[in-house]
Coordinates of C-alpha atoms and ligand atoms in Angstrom, one line a residue:
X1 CA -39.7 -45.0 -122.5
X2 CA -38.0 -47.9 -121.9
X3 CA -35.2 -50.2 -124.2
X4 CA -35.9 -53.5 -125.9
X5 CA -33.4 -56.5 -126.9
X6 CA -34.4 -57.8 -130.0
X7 CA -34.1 -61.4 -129.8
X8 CA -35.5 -63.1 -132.6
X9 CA -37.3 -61.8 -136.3
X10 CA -39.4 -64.0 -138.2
X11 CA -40.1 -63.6 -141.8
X12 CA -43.8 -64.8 -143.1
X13 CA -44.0 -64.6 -146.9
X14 CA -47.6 -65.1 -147.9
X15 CA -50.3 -64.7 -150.3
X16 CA -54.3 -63.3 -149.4
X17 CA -56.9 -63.2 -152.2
X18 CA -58.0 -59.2 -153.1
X19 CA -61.8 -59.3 -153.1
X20 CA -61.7 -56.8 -155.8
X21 CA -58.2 -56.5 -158.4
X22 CA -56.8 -52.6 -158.4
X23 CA -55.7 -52.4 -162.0
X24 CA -53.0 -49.7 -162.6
X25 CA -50.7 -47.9 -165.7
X26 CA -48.7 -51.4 -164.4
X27 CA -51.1 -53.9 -164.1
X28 CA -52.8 -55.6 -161.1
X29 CA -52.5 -58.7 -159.3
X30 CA -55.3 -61.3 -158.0
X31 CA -53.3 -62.3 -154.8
X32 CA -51.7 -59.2 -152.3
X33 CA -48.5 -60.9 -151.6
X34 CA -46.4 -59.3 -148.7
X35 CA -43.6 -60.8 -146.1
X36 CA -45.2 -60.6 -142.4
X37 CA -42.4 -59.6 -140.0
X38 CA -42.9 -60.8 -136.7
X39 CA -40.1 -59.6 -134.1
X40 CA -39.7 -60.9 -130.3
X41 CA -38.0 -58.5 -127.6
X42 CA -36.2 -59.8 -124.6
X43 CA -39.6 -58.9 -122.5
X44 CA -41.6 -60.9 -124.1
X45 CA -43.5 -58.1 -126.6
X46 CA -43.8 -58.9 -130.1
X47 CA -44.3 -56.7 -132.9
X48 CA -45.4 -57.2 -136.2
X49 CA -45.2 -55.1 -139.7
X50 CA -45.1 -56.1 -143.5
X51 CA -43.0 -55.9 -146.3
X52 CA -45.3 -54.8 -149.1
X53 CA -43.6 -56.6 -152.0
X54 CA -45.3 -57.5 -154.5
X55 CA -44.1 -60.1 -157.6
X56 CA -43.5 -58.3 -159.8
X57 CA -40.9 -55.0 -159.9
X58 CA -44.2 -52.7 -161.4
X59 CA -44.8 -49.9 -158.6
X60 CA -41.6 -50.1 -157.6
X61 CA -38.2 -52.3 -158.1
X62 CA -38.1 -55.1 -155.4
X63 CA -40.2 -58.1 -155.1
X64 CA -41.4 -60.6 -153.0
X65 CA -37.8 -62.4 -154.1
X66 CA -35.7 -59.8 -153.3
X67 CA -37.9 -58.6 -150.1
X68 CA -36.7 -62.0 -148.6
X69 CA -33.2 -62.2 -149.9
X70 CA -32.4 -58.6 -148.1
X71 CA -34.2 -58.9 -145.1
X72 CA -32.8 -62.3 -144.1
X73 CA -29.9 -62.1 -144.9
X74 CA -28.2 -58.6 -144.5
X75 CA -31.3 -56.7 -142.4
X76 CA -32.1 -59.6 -139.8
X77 CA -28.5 -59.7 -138.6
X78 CA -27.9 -56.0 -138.2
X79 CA -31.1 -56.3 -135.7
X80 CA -30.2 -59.6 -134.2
X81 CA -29.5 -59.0 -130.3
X82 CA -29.5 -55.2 -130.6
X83 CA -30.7 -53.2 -127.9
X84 CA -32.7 -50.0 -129.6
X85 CA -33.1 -46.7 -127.4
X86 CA -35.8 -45.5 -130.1
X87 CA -37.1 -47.6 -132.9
X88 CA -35.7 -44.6 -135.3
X89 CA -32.1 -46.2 -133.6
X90 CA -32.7 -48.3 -136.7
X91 CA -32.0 -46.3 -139.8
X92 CA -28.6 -46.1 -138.2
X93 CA -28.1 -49.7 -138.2
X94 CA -29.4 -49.7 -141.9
X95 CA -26.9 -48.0 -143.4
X96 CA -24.8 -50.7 -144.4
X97 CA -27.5 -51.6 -146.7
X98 CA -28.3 -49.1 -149.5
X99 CA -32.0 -48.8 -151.4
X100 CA -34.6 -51.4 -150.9
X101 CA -37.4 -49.4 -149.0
X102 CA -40.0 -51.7 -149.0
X103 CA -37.8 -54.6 -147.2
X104 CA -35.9 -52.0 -144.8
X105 CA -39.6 -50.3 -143.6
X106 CA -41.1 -53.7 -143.4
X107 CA -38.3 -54.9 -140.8
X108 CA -38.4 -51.3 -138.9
X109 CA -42.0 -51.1 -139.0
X110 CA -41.7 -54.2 -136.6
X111 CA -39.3 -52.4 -134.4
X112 CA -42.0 -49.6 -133.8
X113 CA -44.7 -52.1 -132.8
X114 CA -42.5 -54.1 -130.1
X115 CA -41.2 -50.7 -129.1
X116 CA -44.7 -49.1 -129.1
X117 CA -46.1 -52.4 -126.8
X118 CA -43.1 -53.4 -124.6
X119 CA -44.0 -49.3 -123.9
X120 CA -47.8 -49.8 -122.9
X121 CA -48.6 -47.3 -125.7
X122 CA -50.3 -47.1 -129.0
X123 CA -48.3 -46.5 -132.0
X124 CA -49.7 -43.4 -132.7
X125 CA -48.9 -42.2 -129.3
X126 CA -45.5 -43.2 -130.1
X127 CA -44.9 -41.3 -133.8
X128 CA -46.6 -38.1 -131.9
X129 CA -44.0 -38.8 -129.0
X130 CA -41.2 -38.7 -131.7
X131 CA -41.9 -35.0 -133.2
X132 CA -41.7 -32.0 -131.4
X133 CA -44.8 -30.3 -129.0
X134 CA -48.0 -30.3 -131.0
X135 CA -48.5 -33.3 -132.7
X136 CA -51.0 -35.1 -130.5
X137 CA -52.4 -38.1 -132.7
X138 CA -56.6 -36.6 -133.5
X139 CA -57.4 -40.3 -133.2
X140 CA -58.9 -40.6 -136.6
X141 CA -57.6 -40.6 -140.1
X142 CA -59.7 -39.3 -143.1
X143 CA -59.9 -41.4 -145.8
X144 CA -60.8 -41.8 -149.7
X145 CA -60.5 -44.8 -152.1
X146 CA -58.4 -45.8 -154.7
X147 CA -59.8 -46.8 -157.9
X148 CA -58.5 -48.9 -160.6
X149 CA -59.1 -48.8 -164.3
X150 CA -62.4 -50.3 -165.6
X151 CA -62.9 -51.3 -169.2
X152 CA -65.4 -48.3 -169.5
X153 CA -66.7 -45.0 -168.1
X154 CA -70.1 -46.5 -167.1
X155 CA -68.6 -48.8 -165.4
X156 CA -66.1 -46.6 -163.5
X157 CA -69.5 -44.8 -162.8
X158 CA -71.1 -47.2 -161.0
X159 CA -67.8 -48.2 -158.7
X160 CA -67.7 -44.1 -157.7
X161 CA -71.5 -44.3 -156.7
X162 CA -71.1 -47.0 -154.8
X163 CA -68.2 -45.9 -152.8
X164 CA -69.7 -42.5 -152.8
X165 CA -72.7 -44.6 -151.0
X166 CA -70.7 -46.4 -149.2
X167 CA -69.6 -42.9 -147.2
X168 CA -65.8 -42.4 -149.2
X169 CA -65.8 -38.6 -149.9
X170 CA -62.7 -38.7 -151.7
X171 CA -62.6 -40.7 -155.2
X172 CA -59.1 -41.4 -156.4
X173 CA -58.9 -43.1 -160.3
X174 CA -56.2 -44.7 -161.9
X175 CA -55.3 -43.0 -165.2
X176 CA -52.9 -44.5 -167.8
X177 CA -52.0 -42.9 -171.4
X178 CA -55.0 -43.3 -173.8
X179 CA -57.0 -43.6 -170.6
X180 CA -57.8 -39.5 -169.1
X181 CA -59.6 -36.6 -170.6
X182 CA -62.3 -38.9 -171.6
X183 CA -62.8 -40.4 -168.5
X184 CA -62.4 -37.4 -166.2
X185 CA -64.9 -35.4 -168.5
X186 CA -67.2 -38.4 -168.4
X187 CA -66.9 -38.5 -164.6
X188 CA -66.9 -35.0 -164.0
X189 CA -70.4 -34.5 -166.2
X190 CA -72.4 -37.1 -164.1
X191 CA -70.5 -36.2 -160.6
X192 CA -69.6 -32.6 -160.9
X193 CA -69.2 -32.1 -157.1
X194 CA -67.7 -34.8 -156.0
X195 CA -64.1 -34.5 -154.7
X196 CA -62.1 -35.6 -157.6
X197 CA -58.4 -36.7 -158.3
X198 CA -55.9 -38.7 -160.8
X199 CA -53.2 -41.0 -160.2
X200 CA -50.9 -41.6 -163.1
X201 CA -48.3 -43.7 -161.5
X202 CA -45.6 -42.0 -164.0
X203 CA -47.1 -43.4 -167.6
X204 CA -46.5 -39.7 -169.0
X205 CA -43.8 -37.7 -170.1
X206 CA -43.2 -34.2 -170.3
X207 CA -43.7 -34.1 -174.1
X208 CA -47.4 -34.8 -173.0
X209 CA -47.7 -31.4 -171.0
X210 CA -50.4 -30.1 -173.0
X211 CA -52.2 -33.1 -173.3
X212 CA -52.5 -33.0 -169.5
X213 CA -53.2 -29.6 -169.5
X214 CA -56.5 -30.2 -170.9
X215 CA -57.3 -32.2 -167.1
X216 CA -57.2 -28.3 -165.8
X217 CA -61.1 -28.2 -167.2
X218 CA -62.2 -30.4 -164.5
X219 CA -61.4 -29.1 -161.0
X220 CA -59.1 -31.8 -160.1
X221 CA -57.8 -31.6 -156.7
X222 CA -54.4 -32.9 -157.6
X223 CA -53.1 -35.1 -160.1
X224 CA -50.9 -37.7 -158.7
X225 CA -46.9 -38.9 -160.2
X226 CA -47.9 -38.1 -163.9
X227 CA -44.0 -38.2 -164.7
X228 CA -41.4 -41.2 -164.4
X229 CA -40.9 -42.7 -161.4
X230 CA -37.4 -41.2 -160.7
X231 CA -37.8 -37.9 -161.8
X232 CA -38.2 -34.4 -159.9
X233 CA -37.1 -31.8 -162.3
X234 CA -39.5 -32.5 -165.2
X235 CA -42.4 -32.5 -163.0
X236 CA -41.3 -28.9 -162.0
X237 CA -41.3 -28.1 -165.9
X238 CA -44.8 -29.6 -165.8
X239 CA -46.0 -27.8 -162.9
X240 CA -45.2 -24.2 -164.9
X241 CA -47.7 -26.1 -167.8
X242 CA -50.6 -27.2 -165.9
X243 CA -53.2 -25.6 -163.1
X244 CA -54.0 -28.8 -161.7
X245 CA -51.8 -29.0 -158.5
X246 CA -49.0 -32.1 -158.7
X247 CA -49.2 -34.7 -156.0
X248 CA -45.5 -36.3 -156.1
X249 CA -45.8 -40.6 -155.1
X250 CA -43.1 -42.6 -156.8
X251 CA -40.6 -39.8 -157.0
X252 CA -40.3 -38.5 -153.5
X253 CA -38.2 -41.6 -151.7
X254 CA -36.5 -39.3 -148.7
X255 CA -36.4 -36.2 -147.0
X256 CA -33.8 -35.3 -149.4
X257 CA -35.8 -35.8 -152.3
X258 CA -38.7 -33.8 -150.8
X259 CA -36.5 -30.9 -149.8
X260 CA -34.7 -31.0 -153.6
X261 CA -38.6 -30.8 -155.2
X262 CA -39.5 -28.0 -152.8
X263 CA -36.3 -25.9 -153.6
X264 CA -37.5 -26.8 -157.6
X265 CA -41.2 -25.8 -157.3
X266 CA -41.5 -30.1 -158.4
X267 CA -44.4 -30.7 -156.0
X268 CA -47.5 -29.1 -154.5
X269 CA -48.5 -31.9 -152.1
X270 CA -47.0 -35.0 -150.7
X271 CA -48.3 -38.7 -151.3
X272 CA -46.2 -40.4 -147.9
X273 CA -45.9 -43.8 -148.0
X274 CA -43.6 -45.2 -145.3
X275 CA -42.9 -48.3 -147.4
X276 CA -41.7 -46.5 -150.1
X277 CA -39.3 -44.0 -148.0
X278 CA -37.7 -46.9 -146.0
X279 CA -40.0 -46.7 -142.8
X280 CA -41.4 -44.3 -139.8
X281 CA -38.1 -42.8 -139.2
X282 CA -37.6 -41.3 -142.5
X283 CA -42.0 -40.6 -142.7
X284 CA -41.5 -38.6 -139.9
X285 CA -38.9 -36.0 -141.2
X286 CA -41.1 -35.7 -144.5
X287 CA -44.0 -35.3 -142.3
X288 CA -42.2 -32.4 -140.6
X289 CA -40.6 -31.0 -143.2
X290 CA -44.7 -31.0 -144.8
X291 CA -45.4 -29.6 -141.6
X292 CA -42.4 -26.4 -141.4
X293 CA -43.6 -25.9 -144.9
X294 CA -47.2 -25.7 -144.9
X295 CA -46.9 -28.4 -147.8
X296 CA -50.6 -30.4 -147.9
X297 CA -49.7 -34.1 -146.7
X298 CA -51.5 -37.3 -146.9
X299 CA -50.6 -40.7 -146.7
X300 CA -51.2 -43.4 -149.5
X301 CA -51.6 -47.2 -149.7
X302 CA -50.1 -50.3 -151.3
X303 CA -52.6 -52.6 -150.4
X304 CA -51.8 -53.4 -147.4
X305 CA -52.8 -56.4 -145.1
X306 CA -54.6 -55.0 -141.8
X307 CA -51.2 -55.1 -139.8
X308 CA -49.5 -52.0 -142.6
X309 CA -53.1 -50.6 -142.8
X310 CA -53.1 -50.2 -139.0
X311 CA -49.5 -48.5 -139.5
X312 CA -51.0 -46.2 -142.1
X313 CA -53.7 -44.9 -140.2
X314 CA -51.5 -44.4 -137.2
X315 CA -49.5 -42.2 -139.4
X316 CA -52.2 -40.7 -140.7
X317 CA -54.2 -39.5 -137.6
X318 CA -51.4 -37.0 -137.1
X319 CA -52.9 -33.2 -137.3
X320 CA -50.0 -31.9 -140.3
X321 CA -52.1 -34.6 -142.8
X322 CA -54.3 -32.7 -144.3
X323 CA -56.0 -34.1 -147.1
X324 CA -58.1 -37.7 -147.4
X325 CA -55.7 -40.5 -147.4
X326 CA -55.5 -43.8 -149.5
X327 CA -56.3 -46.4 -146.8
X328 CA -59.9 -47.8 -147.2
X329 CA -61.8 -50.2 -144.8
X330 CA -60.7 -53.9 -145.0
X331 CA -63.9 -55.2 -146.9
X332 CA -62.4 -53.1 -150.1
X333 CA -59.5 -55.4 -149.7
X334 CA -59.6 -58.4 -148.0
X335 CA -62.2 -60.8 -146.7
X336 CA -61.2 -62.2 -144.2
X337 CA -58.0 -60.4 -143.3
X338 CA -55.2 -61.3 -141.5
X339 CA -56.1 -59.6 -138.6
X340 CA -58.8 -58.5 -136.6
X341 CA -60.6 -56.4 -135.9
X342 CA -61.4 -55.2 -139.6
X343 CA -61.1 -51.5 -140.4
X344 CA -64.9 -50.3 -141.0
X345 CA -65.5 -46.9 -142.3
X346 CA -67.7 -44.1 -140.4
X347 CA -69.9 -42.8 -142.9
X348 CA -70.7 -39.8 -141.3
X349 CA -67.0 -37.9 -141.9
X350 CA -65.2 -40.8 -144.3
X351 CA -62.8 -41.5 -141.6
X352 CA -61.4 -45.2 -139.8
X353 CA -60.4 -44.8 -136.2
X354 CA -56.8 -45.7 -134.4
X355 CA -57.7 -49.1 -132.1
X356 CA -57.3 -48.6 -128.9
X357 CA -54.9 -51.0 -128.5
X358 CA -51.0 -51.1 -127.6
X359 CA -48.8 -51.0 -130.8
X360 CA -51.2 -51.3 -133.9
X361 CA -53.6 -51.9 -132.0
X362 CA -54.7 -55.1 -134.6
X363 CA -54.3 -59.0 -133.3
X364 CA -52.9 -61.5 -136.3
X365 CA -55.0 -64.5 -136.5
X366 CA -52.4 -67.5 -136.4
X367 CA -54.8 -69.6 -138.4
X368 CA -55.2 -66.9 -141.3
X369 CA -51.3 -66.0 -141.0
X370 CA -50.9 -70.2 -141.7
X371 CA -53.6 -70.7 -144.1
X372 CA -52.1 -67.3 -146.1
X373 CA -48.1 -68.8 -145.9
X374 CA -49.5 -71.8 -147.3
X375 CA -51.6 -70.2 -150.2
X376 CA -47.8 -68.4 -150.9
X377 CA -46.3 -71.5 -151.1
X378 CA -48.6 -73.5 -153.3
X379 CA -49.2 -70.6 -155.8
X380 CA -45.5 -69.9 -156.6
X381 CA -43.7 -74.0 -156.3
Ligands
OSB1 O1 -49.8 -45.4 -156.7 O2 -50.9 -45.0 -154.9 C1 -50.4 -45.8 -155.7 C2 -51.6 -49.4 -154.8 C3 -50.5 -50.1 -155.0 C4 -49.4 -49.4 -155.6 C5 -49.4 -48.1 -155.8 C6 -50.5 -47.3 -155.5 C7 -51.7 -48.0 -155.0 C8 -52.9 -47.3 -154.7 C9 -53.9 -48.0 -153.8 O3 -53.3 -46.3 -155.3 C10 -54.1 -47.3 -152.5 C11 -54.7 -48.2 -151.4 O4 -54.0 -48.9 -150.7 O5 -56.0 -48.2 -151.3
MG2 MG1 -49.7 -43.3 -156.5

């Protein structure tokens, strides 16, 4: 594999309309906002990515505000004319610049698509390249869907049946305080086979333990982050409490993290999002530490325009994820999307395939990227 210059980064903020709003224990939002990242090499490649900030601090503390405020002005120049070896060259030059995970993986995420295409090779070529023998991308990644909370139980009913129609063998609901046994006894009474989990996005505390033991009645298959956001030593007190195996999101932000909730029995299976570790670089020794570990892996969503949700499944066709991932077809999110071509589910296996194409493998559509930019503008003068 060959070097490239970087020569110039361009920052897109913008704003798409979600055909459908994902409420959470934080709220939802009616636009996805993001910053596109678009990066030029010396040899003419470009590579995109996308900072997934949203506007306000709610899943996690940066925003669209603060997204462009790092990236432009302390990221941008640490890349500016730098020749990389390997796109994971790039955590090195990071390290003047603590936190912020979102921005950081949104700028290096671009790194690893110009790499990936100045290198006449798919991105998922390239993360399997980057791990030891063994690793060889399967091509597809098996997916589930997210789903938010609905006023009622009938009406979180009929959004499981139709996904469930739709070909999704993997139903993921939102859960909040107030907001749990109910529904997963309702759910589980009308769908008792279905394959069946619960994302808290940390709205508990540990003084609720046997409130969530009660969840172990319905042959969960994990229960994701029910603990604060920053934690990793109460969730171990919780695991001792409950049956239902804990999924670790918010709380597991590097490889240290995951070794130190490993070490304290904290976490049962790992929720990888590169945006909120920092990027690939920092995925991939999580990924192989799930790997050495035999800990069960998959890897989650924020929403993502097509250009992160192309990263995703990249990183998710890797053989050491082992359990349905959060990244649905486009029409759940976005219509159109930014890119093309969409992301359309196989309903035989519940799985979206890697494009054959260099990089991500996805084309941005300049009109949509303009008409997007534009829609940011005008909704937040
Ligand atoms: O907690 O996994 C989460 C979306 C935004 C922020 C946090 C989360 C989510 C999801 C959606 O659950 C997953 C998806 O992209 O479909
Ligand atoms: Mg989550």
């Amino acid at each position: 594999m060959h070097p490239i210059t970087i020569q110039n980064i361009i920052l897109h903020p913008i704003a798409l309309p979600f055909v459908e709003v994902l409420y959470t224990s934080f709220g939802g939002e009616e636009f996805k906002s993001a910053i596109l990242v678009e990066l030029h090499t010396s040899d003419g490649a470009i590579g995109w990515s996308e900072i997934v900030a949203d506007v306000r601090p709610g899943y996690g503390s940066e925003t669209m505000t603060t997204a462009y405020h790092i990236g432009q002005e302390f990221l941008l120049p640490l890349l500016m004319n730098q020749t990389i070896t390997h796109p994971s060259d790039v955590l090195r030059l990071f390290k003047p610049v603590r936190g912020h995970h979102h921005t950081k993986a949104g700028v290096e995420g671009a790194v690893w698509d110009a790499f990936a295409k100045s290198n006449e090779m798919r991105l998922a070529d390239l993360f399997s390249a980057s791990l030891p023998e063994g690793h060889t991308s399967r091509g597809v990644a098996v997916v589930g869907v997210s789903i938010g909370i609905k006023p009622t139980i009938q009406d979180t009913l009929a959004v499981i049946q139709k996904r469930y129609d739709e070909g999704y063998r993997r139903i993921k609901l939102k859960i909040k305080r107030g907001w749990d046994v109910e529904l997963a006894r309702g759910v589980r009474d009308a769908m008792p086979h279905i394959t069946l989990m619960l994302d808290a996005n940390s709205d508990y505390t540990l003084a609720d333990a046997d409130h969530l033991a009660q969840l172990d009645a319905f042959n969960l298959l994990m229960i994701e982050q029910p603990l604060a956001d920053d934690d990793i030593l109460e969730h171990s007190q919780l695991q001792a409490h409950i049956k239902t195996p804990i999924c670790l999101d918010e709380s597991m932000k590097s490889a240290h993290d995951l070794r130190v909730a490993l070490k304290l029995g904290a976490i049962d299976i790992l929720n990888l999002k590169p945006a909120r570790v920092g990027g690939f670089t920092q995925s991939l020794m999580m990924y192989q530490i799930c790997a050495e570990n035999n800990l069960p892996l998959w890897i989650g969503g924020m929403l993502e325009t097509g250009i992160g949700r192309a990263q995703n499944v990249a990183l998710a066709s890797l053989p050491a994820v082992t359990l349905p991932c959060d990244i649905s077809a486009t029409n759940r999110y976005f219509d159109p999307d930014i890119t093309e071509p969409p992301f359309v589910l196989n309903a035989e296996n519940s799985t979206l395939a890697v494009p054959n194409g260099v990089g991500i493998g996805v084309d941005v559509i300049p009109e949509r990227l303009a008409e997007a930019k534009q829609r940011w503008f005008d909704v937040h003068k």
